[in-house]
Short mmCIF file of N, CA, C and O in Angstrom, two decimals:
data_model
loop_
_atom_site.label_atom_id
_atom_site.label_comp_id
_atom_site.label_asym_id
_atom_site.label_seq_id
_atom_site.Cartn_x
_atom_site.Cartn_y
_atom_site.Cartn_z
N UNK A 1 59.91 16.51 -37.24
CA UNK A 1 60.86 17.05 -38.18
C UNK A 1 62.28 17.04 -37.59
O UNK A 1 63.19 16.75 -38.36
N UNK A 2 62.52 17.30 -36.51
CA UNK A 2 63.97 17.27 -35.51
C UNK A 2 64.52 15.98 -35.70
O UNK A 2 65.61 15.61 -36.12
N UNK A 3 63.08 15.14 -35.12
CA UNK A 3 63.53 13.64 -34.97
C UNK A 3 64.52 13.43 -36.56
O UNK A 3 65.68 13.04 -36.63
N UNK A 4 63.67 13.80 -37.65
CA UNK A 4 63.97 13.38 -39.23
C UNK A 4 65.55 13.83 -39.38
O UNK A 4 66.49 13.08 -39.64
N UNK A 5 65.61 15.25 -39.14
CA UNK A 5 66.85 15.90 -39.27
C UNK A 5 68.26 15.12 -38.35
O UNK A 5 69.38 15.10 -38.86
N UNK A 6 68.06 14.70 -37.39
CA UNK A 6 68.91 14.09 -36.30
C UNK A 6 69.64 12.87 -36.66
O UNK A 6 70.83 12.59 -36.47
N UNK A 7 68.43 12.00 -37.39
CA UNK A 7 68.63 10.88 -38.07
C UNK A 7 69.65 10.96 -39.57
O UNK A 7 70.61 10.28 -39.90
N UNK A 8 69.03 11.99 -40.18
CA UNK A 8 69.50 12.51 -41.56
C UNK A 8 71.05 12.75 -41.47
O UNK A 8 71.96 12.32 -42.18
N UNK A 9 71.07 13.58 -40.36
CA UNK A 9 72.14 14.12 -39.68
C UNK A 9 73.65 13.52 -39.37
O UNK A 9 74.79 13.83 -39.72
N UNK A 10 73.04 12.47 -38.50
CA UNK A 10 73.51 10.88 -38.09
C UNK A 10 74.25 10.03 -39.14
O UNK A 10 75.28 9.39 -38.93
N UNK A 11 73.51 10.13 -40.42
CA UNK A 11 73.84 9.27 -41.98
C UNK A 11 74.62 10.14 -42.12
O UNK A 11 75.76 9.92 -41.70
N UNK A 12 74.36 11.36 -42.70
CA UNK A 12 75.75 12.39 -42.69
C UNK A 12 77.07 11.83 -42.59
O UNK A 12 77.78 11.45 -43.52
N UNK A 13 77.38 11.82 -41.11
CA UNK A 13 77.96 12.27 -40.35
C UNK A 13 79.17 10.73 -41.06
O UNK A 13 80.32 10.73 -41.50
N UNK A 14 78.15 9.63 -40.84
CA UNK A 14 78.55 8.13 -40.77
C UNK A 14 79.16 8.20 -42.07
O UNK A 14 80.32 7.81 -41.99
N UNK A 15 78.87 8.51 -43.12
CA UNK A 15 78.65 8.18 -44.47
C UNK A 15 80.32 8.95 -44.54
O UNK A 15 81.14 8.50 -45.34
N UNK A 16 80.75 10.29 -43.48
CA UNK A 16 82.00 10.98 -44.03
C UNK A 16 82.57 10.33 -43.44
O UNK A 16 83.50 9.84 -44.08
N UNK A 17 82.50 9.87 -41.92
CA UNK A 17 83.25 9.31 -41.04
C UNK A 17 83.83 7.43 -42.10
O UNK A 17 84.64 6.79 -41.44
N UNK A 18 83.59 7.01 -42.93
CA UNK A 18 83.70 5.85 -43.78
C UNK A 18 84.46 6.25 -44.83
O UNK A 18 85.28 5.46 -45.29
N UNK A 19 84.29 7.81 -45.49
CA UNK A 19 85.29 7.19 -46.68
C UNK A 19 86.32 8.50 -46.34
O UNK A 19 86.92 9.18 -47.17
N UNK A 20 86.35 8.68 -44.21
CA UNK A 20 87.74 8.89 -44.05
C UNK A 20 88.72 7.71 -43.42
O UNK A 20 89.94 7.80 -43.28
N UNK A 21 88.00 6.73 -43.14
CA UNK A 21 88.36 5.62 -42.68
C UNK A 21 88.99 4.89 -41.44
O UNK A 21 89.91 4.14 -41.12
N UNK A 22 87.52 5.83 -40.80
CA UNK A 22 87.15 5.06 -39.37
C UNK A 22 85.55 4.29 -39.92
O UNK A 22 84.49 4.88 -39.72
N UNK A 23 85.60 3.37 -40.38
CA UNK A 23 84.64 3.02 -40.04
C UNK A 23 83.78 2.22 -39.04
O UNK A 23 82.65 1.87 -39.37
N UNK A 24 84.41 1.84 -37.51
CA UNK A 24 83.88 0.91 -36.72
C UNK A 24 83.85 2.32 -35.68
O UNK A 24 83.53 1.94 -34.56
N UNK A 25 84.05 3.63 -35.72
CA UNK A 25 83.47 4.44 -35.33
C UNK A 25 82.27 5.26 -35.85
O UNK A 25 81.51 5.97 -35.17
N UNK A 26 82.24 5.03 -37.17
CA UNK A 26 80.87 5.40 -37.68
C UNK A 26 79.92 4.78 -37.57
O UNK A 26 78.91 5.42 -37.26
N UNK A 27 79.78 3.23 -37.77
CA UNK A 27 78.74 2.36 -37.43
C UNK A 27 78.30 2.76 -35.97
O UNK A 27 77.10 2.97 -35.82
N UNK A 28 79.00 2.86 -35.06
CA UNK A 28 79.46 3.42 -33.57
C UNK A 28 78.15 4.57 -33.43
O UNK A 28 77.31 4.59 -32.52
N UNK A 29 78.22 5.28 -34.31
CA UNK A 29 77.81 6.82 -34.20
C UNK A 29 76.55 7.19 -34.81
O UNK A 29 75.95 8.26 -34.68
N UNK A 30 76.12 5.79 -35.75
CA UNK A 30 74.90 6.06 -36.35
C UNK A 30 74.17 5.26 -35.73
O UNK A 30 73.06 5.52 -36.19
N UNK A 31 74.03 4.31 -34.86
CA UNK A 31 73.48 3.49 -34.43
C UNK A 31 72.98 3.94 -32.96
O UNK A 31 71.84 3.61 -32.64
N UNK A 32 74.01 4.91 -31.78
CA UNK A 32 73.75 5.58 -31.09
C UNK A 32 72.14 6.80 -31.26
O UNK A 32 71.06 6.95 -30.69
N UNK A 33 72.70 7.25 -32.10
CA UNK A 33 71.83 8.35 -32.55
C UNK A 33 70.81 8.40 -33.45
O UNK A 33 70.34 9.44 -33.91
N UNK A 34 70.28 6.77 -33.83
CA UNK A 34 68.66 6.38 -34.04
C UNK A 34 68.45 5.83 -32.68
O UNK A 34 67.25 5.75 -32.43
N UNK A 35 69.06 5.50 -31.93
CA UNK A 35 68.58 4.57 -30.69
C UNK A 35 67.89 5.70 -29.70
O UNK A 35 66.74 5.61 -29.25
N UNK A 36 68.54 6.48 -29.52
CA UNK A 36 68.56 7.46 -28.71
C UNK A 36 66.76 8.56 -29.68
O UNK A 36 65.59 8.71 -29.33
N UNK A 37 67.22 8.80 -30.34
CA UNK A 37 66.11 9.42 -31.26
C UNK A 37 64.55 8.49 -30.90
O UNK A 37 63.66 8.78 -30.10
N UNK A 38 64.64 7.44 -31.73
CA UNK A 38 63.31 6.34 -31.79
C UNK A 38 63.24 6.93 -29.72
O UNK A 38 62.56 7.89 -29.37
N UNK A 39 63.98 6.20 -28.85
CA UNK A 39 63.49 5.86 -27.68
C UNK A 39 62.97 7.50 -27.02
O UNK A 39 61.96 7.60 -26.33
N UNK A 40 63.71 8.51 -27.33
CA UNK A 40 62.86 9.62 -26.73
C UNK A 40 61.48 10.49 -27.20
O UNK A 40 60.74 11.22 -26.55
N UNK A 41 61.48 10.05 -28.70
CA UNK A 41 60.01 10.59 -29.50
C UNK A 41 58.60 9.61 -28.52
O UNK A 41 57.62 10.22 -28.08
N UNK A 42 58.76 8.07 -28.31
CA UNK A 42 57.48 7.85 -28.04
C UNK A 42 57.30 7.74 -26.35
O UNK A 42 56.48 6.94 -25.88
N UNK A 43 58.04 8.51 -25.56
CA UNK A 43 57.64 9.28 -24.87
C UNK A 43 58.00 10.55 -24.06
O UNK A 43 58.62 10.96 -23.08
N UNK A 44 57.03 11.00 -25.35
CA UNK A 44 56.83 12.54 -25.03
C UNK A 44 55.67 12.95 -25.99
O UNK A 44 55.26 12.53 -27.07
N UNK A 45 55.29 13.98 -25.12
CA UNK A 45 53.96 14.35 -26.55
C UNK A 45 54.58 15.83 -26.44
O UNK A 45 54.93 16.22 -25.33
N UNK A 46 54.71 16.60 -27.48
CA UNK A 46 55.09 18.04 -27.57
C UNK A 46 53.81 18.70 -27.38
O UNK A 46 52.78 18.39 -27.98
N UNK A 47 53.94 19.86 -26.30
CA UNK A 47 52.67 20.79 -26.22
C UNK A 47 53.19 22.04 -26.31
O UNK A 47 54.11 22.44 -25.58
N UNK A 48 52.53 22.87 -27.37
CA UNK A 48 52.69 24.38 -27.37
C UNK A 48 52.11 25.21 -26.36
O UNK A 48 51.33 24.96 -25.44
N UNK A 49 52.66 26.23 -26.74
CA UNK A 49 52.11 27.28 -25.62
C UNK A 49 50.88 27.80 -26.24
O UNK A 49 51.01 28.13 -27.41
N UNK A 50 49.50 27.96 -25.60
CA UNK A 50 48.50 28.12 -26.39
C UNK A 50 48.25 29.71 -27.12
O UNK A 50 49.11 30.59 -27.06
N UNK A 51 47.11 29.86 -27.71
CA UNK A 51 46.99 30.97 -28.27
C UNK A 51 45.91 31.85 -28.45
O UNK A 51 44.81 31.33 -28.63
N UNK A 52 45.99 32.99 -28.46
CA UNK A 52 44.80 33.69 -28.38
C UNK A 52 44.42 34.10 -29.26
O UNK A 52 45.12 34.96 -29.79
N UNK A 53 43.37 33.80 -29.78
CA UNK A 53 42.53 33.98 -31.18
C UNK A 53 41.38 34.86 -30.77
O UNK A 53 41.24 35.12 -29.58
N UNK A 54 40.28 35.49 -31.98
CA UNK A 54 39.77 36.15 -31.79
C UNK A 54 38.47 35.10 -31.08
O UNK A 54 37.92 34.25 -31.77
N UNK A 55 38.03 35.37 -29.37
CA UNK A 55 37.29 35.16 -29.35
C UNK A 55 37.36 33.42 -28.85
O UNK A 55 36.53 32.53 -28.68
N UNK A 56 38.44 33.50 -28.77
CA UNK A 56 38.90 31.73 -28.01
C UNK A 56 40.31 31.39 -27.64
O UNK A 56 41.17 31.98 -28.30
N UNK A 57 40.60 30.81 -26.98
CA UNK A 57 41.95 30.11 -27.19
C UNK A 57 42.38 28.81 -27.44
O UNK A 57 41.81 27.92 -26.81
N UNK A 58 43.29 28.51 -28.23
CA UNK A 58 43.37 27.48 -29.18
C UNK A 58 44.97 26.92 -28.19
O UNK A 58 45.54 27.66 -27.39
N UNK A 59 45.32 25.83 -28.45
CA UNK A 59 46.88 25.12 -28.03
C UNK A 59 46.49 24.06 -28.22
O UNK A 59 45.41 23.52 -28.00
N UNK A 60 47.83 23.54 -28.87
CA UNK A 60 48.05 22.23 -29.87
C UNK A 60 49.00 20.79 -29.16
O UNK A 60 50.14 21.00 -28.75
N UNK A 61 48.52 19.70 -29.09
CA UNK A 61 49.49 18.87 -28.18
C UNK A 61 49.89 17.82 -29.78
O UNK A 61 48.91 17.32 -30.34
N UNK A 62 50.78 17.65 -30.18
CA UNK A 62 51.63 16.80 -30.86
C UNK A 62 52.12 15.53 -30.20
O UNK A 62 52.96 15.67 -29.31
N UNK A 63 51.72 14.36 -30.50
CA UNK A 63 52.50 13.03 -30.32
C UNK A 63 53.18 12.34 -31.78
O UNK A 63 52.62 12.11 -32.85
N UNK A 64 54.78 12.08 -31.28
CA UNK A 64 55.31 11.65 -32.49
C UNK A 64 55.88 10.09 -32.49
O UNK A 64 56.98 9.90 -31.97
N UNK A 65 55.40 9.33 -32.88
CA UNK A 65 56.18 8.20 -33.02
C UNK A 65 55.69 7.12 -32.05
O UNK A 65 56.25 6.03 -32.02
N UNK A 66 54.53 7.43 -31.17
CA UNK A 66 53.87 6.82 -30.64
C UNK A 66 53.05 5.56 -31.08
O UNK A 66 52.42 5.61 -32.14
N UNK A 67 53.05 4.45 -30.30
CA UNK A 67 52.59 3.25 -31.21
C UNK A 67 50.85 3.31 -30.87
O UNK A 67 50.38 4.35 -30.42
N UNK A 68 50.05 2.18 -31.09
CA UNK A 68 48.97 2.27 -30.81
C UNK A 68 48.09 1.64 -29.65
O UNK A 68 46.89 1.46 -29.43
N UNK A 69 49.50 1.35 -28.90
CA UNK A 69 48.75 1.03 -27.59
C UNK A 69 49.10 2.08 -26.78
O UNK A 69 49.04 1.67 -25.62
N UNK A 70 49.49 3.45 -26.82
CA UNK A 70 50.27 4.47 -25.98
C UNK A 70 48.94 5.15 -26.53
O UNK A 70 48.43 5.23 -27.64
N UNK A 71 48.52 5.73 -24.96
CA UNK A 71 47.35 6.74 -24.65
C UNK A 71 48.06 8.19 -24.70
O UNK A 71 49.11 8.38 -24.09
N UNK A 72 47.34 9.35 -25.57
CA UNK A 72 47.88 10.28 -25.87
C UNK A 72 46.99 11.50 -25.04
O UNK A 72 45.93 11.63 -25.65
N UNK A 73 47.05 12.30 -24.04
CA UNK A 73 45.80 13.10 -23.63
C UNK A 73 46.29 14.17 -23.38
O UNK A 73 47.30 14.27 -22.67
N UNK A 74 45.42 15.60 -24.14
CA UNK A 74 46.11 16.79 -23.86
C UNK A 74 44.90 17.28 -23.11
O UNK A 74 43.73 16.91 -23.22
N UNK A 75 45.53 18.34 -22.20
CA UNK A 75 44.57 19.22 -21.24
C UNK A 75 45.05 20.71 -21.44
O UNK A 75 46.16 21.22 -21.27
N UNK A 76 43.72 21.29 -21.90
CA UNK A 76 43.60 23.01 -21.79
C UNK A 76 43.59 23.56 -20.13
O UNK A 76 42.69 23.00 -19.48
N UNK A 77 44.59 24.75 -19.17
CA UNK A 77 43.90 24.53 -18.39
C UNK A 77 43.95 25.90 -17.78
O UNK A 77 44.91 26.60 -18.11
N UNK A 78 43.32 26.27 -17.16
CA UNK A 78 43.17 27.93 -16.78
C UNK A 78 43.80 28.08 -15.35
O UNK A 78 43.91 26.98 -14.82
N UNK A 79 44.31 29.31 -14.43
CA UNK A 79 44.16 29.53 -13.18
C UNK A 79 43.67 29.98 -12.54
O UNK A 79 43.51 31.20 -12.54
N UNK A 80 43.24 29.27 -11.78
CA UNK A 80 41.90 30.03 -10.70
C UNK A 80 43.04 29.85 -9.26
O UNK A 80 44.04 29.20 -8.99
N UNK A 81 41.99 31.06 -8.50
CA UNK A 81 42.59 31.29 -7.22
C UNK A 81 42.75 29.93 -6.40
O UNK A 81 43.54 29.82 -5.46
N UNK A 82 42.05 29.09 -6.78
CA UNK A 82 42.23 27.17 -5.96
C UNK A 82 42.95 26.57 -6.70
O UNK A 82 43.16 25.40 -6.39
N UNK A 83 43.63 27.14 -8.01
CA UNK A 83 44.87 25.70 -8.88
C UNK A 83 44.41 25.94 -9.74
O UNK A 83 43.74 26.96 -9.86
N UNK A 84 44.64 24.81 -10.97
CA UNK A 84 44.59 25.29 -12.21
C UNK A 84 43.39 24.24 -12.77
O UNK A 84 43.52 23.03 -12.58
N UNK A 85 42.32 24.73 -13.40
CA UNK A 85 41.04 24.43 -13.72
C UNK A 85 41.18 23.39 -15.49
O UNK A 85 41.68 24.01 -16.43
N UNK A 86 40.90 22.45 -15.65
CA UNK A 86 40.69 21.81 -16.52
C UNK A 86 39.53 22.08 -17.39
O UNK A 86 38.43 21.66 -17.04
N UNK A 87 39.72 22.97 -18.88
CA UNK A 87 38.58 23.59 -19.31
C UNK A 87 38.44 22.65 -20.62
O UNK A 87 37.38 22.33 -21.16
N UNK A 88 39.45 22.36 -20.93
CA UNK A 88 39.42 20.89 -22.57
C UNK A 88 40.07 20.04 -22.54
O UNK A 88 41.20 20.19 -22.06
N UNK A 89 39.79 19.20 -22.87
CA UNK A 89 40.71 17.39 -22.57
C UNK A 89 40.84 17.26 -24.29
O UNK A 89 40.42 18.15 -25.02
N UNK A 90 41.50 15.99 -24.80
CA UNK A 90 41.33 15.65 -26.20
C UNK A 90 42.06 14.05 -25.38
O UNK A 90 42.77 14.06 -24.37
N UNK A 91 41.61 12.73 -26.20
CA UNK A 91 42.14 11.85 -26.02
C UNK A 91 42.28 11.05 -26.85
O UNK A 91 41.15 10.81 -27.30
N UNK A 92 43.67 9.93 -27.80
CA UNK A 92 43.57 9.56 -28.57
C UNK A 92 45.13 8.12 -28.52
O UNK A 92 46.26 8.47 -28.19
N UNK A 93 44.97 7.41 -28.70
CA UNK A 93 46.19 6.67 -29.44
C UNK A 93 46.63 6.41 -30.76
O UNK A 93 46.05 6.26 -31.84
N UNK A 94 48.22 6.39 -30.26
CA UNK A 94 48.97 6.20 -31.12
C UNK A 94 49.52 8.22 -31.60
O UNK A 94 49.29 9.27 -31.01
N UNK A 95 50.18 7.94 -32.70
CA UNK A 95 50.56 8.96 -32.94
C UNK A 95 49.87 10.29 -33.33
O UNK A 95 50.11 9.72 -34.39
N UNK A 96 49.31 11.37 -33.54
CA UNK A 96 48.96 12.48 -34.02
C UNK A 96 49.06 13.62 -33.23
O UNK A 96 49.65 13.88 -32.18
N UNK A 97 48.26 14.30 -34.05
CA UNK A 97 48.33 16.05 -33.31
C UNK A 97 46.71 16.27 -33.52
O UNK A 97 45.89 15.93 -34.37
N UNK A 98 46.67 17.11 -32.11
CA UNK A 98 45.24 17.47 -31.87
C UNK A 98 45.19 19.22 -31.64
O UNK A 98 46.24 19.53 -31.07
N UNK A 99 44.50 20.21 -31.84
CA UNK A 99 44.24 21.47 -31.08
C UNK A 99 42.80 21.30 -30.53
O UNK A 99 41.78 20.75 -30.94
N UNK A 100 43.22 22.12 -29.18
CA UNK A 100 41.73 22.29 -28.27
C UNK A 100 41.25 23.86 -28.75
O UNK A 100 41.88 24.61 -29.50
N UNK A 101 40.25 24.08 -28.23
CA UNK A 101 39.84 25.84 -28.81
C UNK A 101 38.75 25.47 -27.76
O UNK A 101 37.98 24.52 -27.66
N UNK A 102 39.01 26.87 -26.82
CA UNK A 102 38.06 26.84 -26.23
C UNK A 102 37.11 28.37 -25.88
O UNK A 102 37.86 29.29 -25.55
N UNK A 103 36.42 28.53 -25.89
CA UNK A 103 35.69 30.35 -26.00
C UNK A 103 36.21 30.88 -25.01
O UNK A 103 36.82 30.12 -24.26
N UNK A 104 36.19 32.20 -24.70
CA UNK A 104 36.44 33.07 -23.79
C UNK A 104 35.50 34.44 -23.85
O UNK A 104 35.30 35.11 -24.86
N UNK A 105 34.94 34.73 -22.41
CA UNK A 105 34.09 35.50 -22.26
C UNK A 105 35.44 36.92 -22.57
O UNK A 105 36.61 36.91 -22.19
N UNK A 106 34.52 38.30 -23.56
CA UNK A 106 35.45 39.57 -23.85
C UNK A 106 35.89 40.19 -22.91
O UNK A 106 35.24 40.76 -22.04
N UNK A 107 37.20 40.10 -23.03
CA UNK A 107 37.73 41.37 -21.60
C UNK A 107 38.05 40.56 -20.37
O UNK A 107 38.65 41.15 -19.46
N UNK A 108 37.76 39.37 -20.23
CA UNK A 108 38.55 38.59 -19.06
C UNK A 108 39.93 38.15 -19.54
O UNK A 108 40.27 38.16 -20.72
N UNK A 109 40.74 37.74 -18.43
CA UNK A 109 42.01 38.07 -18.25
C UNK A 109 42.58 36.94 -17.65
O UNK A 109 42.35 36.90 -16.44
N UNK A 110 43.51 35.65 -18.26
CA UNK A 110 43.29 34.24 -17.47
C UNK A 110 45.10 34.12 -17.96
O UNK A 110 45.74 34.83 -18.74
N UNK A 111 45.45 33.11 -17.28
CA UNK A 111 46.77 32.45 -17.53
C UNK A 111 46.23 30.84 -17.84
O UNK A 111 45.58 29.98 -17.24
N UNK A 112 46.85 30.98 -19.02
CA UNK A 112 46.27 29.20 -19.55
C UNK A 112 47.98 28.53 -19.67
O UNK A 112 49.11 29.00 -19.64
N UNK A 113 47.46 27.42 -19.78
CA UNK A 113 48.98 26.17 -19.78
C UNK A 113 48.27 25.15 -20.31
O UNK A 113 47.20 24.71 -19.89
N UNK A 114 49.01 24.72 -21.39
CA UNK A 114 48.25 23.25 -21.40
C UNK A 114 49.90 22.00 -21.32
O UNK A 114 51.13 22.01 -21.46
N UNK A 115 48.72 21.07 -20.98
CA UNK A 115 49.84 19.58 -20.02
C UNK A 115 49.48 18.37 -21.08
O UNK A 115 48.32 18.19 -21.42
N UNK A 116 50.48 17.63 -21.53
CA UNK A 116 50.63 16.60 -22.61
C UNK A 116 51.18 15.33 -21.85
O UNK A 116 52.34 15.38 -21.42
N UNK A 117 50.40 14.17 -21.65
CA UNK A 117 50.29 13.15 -20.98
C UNK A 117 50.55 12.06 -22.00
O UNK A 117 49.86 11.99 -23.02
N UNK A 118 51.56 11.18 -21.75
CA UNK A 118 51.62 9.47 -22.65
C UNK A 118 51.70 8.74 -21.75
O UNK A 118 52.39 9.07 -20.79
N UNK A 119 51.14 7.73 -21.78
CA UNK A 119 50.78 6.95 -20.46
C UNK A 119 50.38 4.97 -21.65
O UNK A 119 49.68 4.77 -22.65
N UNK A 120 51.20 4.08 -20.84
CA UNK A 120 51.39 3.05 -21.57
C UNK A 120 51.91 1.76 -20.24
O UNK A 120 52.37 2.01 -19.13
N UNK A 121 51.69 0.70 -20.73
CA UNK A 121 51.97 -0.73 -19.88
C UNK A 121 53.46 -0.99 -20.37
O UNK A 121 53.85 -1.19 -21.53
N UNK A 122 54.22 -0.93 -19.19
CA UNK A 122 55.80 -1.33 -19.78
C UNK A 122 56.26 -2.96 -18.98
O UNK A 122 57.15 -2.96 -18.13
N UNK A 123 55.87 -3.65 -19.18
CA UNK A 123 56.35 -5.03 -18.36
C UNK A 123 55.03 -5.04 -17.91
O UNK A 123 54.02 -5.13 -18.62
N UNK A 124 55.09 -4.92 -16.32
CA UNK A 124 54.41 -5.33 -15.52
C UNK A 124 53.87 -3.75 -14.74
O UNK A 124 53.35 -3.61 -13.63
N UNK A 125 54.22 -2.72 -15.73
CA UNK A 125 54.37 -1.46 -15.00
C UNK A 125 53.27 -0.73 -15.65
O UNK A 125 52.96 -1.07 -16.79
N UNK A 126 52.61 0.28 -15.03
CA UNK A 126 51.90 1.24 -15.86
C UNK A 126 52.86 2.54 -16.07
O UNK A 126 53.11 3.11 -15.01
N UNK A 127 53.40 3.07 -17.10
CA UNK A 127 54.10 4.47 -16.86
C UNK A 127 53.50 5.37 -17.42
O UNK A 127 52.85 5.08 -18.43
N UNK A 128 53.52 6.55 -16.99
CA UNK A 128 52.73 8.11 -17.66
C UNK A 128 54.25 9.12 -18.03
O UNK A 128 55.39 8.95 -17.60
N UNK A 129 54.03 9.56 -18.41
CA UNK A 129 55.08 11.23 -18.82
C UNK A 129 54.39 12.11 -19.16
O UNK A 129 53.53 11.98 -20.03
N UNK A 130 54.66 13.32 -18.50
CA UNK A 130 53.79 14.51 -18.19
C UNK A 130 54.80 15.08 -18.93
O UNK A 130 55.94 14.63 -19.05
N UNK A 131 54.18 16.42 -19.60
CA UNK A 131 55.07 17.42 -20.06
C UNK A 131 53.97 19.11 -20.31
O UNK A 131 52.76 19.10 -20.53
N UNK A 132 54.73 20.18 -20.22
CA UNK A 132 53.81 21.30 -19.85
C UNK A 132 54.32 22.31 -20.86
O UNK A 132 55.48 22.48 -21.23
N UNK A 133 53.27 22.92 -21.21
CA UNK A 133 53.69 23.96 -22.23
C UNK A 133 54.29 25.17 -21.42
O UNK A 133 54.95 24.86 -20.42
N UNK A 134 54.15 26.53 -21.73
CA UNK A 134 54.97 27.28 -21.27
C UNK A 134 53.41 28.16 -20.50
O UNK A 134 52.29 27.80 -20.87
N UNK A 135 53.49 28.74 -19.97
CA UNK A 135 52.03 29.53 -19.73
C UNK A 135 51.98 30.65 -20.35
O UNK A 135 53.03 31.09 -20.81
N UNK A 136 50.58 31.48 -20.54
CA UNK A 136 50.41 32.57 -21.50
C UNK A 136 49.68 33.20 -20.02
O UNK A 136 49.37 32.78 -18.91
N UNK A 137 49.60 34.66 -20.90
CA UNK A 137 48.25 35.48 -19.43
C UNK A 137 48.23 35.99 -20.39
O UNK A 137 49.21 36.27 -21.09
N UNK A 138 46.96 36.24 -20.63
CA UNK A 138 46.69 36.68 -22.00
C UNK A 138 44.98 37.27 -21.94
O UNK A 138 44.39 36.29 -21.47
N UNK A 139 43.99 38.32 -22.18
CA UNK A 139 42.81 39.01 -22.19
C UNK A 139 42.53 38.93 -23.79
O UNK A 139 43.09 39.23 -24.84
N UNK A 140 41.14 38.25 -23.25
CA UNK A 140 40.27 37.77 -24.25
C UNK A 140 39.83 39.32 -25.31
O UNK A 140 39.40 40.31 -24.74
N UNK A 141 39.99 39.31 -26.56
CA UNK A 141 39.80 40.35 -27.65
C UNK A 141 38.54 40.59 -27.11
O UNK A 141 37.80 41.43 -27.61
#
């Protein structure tokens, strides 16, 4: 929706910047700001901060604009006293949105994060982009 608005935004902007009559600065200004838009949506996958429901916790990883050779993988993940424990994976290409939900025993008490991975062949290169939600500590209802 950002991406949409930015773009929308962009036409705006171009469309006043023309019938005040700069226009080789408006072309300038709308062309920047789809370039810039398109190239930062397909990589990144948006991950929320997860949530505590009755009896589980749920967090949602969003990929936008991703094509269908770009690997999309979100991880649920808890902390334990050795690092942080991998309790749900989801894996998929191309663009969508997934939520993990995973149970929780009543009355335990955990810090969850979940991590949003795009990972794709660029030339001759393999590249990944990691991105991390915010962490919760949060006791199971």
């Amino acid at each position: 929706m950002r991406t949409l608005n930015t773009m929308v935004l962009g036409a705006a902007v171009a469309a006043a910047a023309l019938t005040a009559g700069a226009p080789a600065q408006a072309a300038a200004q709308t062309s920047t700001t789809t370039v810039t838009t398109a190239a930062a949506s397909c990589s990144q996958v948006r991950v929320y901060r997860p949530e505590m429901r009755k009896g589980h916790v749920a967090a949602t990883g969003w990929a936008i604009g991703c094509s269908r050779n770009q690997r999309v993988k979100i991880m649920l993940k808890r902390k334990r006293w050795w690092g942080w424990q991998e309790i749900s994976t989801a894996t998929w290409y191309g663009a969508g949105k997934k939520t993990l939900y995973k149970g929780c025993k009543r009355g335990t008490t955990f810090t969850y994060q979940l991590q949003g991975q795009v990972s794709y062949y660029a030339g001759s290169k393999y590249v990944v982009h990691n991105g991390y939600s915010p962490k919760m500590r949060a006791k199971c209802p």
